[in-house]
Tab-separated table of N, CA and C in Angstrom:
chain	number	residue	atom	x	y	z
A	76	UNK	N	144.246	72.342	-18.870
A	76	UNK	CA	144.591	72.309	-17.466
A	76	UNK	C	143.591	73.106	-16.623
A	77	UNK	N	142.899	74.318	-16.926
A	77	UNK	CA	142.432	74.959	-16.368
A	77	UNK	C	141.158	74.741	-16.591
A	78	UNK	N	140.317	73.753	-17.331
A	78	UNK	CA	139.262	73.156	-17.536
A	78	UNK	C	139.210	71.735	-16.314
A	79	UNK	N	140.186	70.886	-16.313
A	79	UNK	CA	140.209	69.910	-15.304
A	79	UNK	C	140.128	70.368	-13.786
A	80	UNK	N	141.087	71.598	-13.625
A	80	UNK	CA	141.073	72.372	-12.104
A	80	UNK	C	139.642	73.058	-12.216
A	81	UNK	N	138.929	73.486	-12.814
A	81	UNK	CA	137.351	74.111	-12.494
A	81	UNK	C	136.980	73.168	-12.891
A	82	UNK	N	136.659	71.675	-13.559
A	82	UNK	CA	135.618	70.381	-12.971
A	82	UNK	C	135.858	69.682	-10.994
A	83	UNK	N	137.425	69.804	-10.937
A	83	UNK	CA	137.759	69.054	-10.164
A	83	UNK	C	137.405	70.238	-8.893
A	84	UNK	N	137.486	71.200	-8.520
A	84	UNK	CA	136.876	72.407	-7.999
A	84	UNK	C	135.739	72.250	-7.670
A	85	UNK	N	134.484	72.259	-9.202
A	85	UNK	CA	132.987	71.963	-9.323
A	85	UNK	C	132.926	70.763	-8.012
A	86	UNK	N	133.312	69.336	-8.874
A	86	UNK	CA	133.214	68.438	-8.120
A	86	UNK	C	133.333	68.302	-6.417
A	87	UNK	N	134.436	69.410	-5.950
A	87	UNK	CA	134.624	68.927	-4.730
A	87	UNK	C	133.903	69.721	-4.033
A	88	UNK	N	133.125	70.961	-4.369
A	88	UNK	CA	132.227	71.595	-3.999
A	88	UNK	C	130.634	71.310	-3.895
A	89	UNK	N	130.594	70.171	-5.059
A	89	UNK	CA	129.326	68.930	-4.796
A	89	UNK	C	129.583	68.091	-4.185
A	90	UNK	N	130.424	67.311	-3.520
A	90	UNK	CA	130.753	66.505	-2.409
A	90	UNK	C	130.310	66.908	-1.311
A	91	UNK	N	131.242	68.351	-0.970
A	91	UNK	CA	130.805	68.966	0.363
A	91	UNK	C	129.383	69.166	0.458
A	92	UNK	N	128.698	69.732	-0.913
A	92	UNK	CA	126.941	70.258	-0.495
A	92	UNK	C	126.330	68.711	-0.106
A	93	UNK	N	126.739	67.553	-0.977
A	93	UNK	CA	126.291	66.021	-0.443
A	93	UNK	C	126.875	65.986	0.989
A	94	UNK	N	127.757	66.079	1.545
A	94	UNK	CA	127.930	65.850	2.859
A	94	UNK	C	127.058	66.550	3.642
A	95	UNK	N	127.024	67.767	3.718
A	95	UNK	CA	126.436	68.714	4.389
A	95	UNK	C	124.823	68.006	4.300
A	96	UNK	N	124.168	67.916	3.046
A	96	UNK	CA	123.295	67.642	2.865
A	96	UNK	C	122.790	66.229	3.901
A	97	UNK	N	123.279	65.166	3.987
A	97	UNK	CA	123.639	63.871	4.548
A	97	UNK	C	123.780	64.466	5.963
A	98	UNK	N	124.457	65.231	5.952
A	98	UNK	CA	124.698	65.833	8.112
A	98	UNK	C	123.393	65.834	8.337
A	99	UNK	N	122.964	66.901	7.631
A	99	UNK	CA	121.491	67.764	7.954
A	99	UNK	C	120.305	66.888	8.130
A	100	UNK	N	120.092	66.041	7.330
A	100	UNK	CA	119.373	64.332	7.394
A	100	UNK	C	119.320	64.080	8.389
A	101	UNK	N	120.364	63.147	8.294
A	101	UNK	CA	120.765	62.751	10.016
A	101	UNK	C	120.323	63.111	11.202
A	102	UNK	N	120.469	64.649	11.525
A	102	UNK	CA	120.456	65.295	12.231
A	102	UNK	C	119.173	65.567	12.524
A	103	UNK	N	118.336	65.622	11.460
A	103	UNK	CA	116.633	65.756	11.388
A	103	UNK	C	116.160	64.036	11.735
A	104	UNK	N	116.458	63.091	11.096
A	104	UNK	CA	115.679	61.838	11.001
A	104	UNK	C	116.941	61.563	12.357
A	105	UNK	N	118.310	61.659	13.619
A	105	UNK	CA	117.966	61.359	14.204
A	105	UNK	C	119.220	59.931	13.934
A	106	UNK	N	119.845	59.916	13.117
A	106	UNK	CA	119.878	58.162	12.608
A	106	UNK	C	121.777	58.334	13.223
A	107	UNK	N	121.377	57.003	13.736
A	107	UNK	CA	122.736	56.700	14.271
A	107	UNK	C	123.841	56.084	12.934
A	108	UNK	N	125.416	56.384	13.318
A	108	UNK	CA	125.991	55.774	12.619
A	108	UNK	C	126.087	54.247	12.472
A	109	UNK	N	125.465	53.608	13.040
A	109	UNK	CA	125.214	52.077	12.890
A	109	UNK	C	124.571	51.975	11.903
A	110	UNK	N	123.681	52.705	11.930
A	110	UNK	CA	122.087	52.336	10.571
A	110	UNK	C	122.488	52.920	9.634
A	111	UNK	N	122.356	52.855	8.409
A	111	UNK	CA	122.694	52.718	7.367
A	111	UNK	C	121.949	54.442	7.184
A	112	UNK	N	122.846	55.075	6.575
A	112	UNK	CA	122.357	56.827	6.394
A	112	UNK	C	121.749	56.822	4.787
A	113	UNK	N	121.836	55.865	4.363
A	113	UNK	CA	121.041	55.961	2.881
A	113	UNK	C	119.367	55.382	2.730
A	114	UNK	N	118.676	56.314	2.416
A	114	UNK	CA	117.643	55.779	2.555
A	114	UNK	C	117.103	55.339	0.757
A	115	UNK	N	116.769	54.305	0.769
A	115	UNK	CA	116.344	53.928	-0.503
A	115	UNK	C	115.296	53.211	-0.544
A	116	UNK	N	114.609	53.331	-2.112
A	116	UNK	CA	112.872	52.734	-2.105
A	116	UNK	C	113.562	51.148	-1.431
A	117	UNK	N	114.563	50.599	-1.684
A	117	UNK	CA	114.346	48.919	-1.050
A	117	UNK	C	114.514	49.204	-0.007
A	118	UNK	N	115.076	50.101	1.132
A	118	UNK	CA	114.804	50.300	2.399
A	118	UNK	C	112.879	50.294	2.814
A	119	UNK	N	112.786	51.296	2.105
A	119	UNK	CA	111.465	51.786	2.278
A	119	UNK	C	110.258	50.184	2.402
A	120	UNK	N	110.504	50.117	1.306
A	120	UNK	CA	109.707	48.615	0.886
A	120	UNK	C	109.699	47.741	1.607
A	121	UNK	N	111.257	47.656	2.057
A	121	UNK	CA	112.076	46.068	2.777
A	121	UNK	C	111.302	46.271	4.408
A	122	UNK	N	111.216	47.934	4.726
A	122	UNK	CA	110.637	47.928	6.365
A	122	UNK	C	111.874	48.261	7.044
A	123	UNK	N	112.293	48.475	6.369
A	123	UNK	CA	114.043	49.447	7.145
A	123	UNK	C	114.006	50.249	7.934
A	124	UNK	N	112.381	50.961	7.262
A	124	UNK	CA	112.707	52.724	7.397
A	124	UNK	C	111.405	52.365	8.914
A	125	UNK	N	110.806	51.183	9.700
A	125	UNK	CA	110.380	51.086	10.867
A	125	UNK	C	111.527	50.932	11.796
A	126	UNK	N	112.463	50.393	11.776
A	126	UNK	CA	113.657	49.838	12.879
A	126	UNK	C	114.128	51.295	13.248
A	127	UNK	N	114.039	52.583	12.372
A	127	UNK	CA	114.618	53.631	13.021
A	127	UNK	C	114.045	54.580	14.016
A	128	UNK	N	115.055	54.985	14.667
A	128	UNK	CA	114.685	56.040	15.640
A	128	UNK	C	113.845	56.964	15.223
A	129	UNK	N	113.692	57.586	14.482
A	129	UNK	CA	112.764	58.740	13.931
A	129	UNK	C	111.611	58.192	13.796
A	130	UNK	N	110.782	56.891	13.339
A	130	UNK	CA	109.897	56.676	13.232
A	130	UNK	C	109.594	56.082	15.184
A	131	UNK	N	110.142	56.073	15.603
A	131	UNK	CA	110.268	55.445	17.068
A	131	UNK	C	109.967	56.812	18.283
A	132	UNK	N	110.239	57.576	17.438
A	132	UNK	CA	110.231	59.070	18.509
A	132	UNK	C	108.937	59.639	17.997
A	133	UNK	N	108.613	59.742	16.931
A	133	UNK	CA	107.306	60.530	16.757
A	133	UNK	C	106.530	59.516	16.213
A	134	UNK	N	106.182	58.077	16.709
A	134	UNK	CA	105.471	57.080	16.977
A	134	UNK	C	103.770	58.026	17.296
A	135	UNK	N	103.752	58.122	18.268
A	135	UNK	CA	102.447	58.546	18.701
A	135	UNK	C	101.886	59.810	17.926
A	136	UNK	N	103.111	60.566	17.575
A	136	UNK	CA	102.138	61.877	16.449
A	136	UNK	C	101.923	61.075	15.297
A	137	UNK	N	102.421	60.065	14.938
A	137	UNK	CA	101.854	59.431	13.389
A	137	UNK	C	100.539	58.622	13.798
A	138	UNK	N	100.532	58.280	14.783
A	138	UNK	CA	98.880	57.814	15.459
A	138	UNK	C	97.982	59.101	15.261
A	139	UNK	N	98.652	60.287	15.734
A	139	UNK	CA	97.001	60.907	16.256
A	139	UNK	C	97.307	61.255	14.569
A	140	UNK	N	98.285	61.933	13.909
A	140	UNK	CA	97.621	62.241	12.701
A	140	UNK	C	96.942	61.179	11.993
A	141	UNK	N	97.012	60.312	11.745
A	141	UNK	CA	95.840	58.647	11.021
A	141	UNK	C	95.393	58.790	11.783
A	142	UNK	N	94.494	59.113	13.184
A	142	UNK	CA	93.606	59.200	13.495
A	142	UNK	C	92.741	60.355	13.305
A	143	UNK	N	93.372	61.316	13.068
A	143	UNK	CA	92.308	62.116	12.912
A	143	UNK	C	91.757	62.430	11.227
A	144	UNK	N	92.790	61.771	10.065
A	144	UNK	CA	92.440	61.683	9.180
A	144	UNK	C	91.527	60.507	9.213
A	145	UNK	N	91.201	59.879	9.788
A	145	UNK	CA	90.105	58.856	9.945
A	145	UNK	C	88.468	59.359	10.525
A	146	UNK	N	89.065	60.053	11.111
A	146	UNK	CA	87.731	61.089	11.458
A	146	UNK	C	87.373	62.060	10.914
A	147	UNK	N	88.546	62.880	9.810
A	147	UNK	CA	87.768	63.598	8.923
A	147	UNK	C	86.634	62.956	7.804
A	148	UNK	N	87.569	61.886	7.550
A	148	UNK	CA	86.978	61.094	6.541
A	148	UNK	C	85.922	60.934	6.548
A	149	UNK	N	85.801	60.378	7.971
A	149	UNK	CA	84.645	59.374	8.254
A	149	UNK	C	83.315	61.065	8.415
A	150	UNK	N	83.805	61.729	9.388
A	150	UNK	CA	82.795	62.973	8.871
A	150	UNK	C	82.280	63.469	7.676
A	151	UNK	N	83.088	63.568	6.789
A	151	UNK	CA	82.916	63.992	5.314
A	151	UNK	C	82.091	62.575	4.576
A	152	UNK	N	82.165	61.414	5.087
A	152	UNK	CA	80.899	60.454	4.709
A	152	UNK	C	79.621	60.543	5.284
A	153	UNK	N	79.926	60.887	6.669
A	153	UNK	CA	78.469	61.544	7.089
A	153	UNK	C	77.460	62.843	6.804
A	154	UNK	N	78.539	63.496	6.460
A	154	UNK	CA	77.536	64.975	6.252
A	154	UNK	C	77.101	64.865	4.804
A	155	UNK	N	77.858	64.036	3.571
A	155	UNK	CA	77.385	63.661	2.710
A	155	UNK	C	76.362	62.776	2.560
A	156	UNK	N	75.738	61.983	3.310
A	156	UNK	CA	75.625	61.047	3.601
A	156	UNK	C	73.779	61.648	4.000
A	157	UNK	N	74.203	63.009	5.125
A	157	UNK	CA	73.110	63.857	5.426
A	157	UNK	C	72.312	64.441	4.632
A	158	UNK	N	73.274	64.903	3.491
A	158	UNK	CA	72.966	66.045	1.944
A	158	UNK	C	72.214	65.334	1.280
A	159	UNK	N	72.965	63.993	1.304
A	159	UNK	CA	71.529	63.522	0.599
A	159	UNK	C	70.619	63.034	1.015
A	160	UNK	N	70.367	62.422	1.987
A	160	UNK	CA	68.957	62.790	2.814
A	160	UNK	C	68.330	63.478	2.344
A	161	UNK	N	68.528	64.815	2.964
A	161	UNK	CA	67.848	65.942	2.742
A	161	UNK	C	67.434	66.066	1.589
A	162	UNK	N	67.988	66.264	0.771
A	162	UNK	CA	67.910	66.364	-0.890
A	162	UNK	C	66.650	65.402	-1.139
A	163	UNK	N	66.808	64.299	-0.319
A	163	UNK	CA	65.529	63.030	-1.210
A	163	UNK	C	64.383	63.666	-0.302
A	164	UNK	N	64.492	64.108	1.174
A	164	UNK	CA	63.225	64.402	1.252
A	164	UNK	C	62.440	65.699	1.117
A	165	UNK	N	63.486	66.845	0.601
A	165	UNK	CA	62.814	67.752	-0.207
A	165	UNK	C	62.148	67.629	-1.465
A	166	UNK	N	62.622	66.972	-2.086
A	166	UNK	CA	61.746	66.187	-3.531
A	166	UNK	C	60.655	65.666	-3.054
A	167	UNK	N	60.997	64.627	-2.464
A	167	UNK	CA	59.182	63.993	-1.970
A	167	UNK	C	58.463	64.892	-1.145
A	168	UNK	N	59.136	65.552	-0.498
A	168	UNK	CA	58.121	66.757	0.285
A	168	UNK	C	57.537	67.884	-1.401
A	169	UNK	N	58.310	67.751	-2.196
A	169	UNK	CA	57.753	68.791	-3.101
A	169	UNK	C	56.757	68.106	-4.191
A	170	UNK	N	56.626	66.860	-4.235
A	170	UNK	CA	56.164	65.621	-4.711
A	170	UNK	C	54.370	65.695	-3.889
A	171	UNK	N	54.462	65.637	-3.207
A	171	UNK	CA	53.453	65.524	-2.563
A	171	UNK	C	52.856	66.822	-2.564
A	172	UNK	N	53.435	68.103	-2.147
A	172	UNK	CA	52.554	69.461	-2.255
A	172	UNK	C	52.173	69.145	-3.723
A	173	UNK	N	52.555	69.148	-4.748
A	173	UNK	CA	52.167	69.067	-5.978
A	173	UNK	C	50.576	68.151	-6.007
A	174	UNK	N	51.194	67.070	-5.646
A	174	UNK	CA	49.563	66.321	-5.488
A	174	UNK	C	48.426	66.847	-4.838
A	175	UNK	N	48.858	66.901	-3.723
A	175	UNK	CA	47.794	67.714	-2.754
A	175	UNK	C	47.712	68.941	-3.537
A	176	UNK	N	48.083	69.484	-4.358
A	176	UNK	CA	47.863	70.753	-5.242
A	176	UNK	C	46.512	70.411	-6.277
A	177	UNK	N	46.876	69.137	-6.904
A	177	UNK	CA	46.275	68.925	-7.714
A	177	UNK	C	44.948	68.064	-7.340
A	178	UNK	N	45.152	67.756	-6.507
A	178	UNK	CA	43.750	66.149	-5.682
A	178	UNK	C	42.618	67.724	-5.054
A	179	UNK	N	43.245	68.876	-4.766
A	179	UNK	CA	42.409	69.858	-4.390
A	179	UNK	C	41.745	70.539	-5.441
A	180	UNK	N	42.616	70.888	-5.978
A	180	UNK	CA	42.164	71.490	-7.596
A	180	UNK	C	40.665	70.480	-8.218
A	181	UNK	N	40.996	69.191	-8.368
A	181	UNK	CA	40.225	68.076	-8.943
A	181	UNK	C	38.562	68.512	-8.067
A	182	UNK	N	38.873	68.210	-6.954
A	182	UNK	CA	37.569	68.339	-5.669
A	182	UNK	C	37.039	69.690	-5.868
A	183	UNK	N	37.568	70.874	-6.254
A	183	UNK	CA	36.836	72.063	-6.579
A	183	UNK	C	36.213	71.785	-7.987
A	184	UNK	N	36.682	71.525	-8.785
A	184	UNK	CA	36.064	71.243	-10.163
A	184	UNK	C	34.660	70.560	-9.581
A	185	UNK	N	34.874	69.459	-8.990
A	185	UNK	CA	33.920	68.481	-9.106
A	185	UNK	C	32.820	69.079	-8.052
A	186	UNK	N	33.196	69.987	-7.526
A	186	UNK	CA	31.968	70.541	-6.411
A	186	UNK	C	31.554	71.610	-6.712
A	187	UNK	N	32.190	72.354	-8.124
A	187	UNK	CA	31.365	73.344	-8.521
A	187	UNK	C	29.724	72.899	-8.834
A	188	UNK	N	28.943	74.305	-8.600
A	188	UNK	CA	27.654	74.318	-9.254
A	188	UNK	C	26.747	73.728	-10.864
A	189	UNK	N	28.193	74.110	-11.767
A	189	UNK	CA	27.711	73.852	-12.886
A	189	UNK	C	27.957	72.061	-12.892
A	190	UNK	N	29.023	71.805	-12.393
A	190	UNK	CA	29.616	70.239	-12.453
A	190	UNK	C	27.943	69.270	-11.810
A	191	UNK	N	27.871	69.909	-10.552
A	191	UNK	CA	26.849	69.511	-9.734
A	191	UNK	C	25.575	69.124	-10.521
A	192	UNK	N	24.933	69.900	-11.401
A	192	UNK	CA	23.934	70.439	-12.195
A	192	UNK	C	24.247	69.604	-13.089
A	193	UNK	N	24.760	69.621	-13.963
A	193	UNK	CA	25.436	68.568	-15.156
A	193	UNK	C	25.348	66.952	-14.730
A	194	UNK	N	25.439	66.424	-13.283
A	194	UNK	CA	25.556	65.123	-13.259
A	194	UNK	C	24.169	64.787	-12.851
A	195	UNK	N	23.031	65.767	-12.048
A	195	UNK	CA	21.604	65.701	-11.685
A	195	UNK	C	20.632	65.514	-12.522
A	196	UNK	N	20.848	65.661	-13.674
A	196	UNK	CA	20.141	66.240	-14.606
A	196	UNK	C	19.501	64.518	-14.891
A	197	UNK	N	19.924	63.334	-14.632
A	197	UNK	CA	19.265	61.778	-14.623
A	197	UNK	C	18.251	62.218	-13.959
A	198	UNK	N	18.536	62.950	-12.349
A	198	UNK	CA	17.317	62.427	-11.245
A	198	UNK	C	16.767	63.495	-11.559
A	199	UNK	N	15.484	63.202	-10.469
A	199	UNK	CA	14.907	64.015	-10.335
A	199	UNK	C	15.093	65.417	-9.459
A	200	UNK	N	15.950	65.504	-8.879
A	200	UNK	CA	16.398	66.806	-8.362
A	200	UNK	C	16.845	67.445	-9.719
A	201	UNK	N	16.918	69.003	-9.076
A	201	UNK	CA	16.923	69.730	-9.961
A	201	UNK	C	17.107	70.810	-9.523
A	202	UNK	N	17.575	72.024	-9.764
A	202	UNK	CA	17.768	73.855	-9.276
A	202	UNK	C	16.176	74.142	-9.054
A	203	UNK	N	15.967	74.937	-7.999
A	203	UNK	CA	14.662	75.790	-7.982
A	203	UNK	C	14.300	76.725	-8.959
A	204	UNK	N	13.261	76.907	-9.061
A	204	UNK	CA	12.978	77.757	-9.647
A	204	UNK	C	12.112	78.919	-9.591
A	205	UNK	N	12.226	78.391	-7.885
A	205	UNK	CA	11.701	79.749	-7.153
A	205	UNK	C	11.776	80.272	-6.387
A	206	UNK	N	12.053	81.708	-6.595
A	206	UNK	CA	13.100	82.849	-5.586
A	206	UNK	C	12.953	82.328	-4.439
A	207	UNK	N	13.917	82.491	-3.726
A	207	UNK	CA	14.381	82.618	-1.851
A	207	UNK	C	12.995	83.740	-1.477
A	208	UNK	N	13.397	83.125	0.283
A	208	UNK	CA	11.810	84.190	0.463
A	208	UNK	C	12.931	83.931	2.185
A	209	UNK	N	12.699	84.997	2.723
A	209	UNK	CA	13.404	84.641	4.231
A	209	UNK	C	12.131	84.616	5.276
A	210	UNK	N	12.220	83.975	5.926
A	210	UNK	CA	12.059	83.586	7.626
A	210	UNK	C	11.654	84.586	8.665
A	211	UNK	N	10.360	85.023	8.582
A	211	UNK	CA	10.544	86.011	9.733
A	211	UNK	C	10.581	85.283	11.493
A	212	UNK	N	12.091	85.974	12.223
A	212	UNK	CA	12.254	85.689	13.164
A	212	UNK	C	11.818	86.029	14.752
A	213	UNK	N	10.602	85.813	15.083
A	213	UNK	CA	10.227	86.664	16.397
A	213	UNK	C	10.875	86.916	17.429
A	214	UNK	N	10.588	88.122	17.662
A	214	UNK	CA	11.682	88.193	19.041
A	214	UNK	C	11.140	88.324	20.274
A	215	UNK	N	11.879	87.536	21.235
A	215	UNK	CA	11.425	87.556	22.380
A	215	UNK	C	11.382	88.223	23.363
A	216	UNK	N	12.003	89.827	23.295
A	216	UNK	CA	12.124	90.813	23.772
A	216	UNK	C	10.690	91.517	24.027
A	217	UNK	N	10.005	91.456	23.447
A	217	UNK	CA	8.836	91.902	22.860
A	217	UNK	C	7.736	91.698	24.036
């Protein structure tokens, strides 16, 4: 007996938290006693859950929020979008110093003295082989 009176107790004390619970709903989403206070995935699915007031009252905040998640988005494709840019033309900018590193390097080799000397040696030119002598310059002060 005293097992049936504490289920039947339990029970009517989960009724009330479901009612209460169901007020509080309501009261938030707004929903008249005409419309059906149960919301279920075949509501959801069927397009139930557009005919109500709650989606009818904060109509325009569900716009700007999808809109502005449309513009984060769409930002976060652009600045990615930027990164890599950048990224490709720091490589080819580092691509190219390298060359120009090396196409300079090549042109000093090849314009050294000894290089010079080494490819003359067919013609008839050739190194002197006799000392520098300088220029005397008169001056017109004089």
């Amino acid at each position: 007996m005293a097992d049936n009176k504490e289920k039947e107790k339990l029970s009517r004390t989960a009724k009330k938290k479901e009612r209460r619970a169901d007020r509080a709903l309501r009261e938030i989403l707004d929903i008249d006693n005409e419309q059906r206070t149960r919301i279920t995935w075949r509501s959801v699915l069927g397009g139930d859950i557009f005919t109500g007031t709650f989606l009818r009252k904060y109509l325009l905040f569900i716009l700007l929020i999808v809109g502005l998640l449309v513009i984060y988005v769409s930002n976060r494709y652009a600045c990615q979008r930027e990164f890599i840019e950048q990224n490709h033309l720091l490589d080819t900018l580092q691509d190219r110093q390298w060359k120009l590193l090396t196409i300079t390097s090549e042109i000093k080799e090849k314009t050294r003295r000894s290089y010079v000397q080494e490819n003359l040696r067919d013609t008839t030119l050739g190194t002197s082989t006799q000392p520098l002598y300088e220029l005397e310059i008169a001056n017109e002060q004089q």
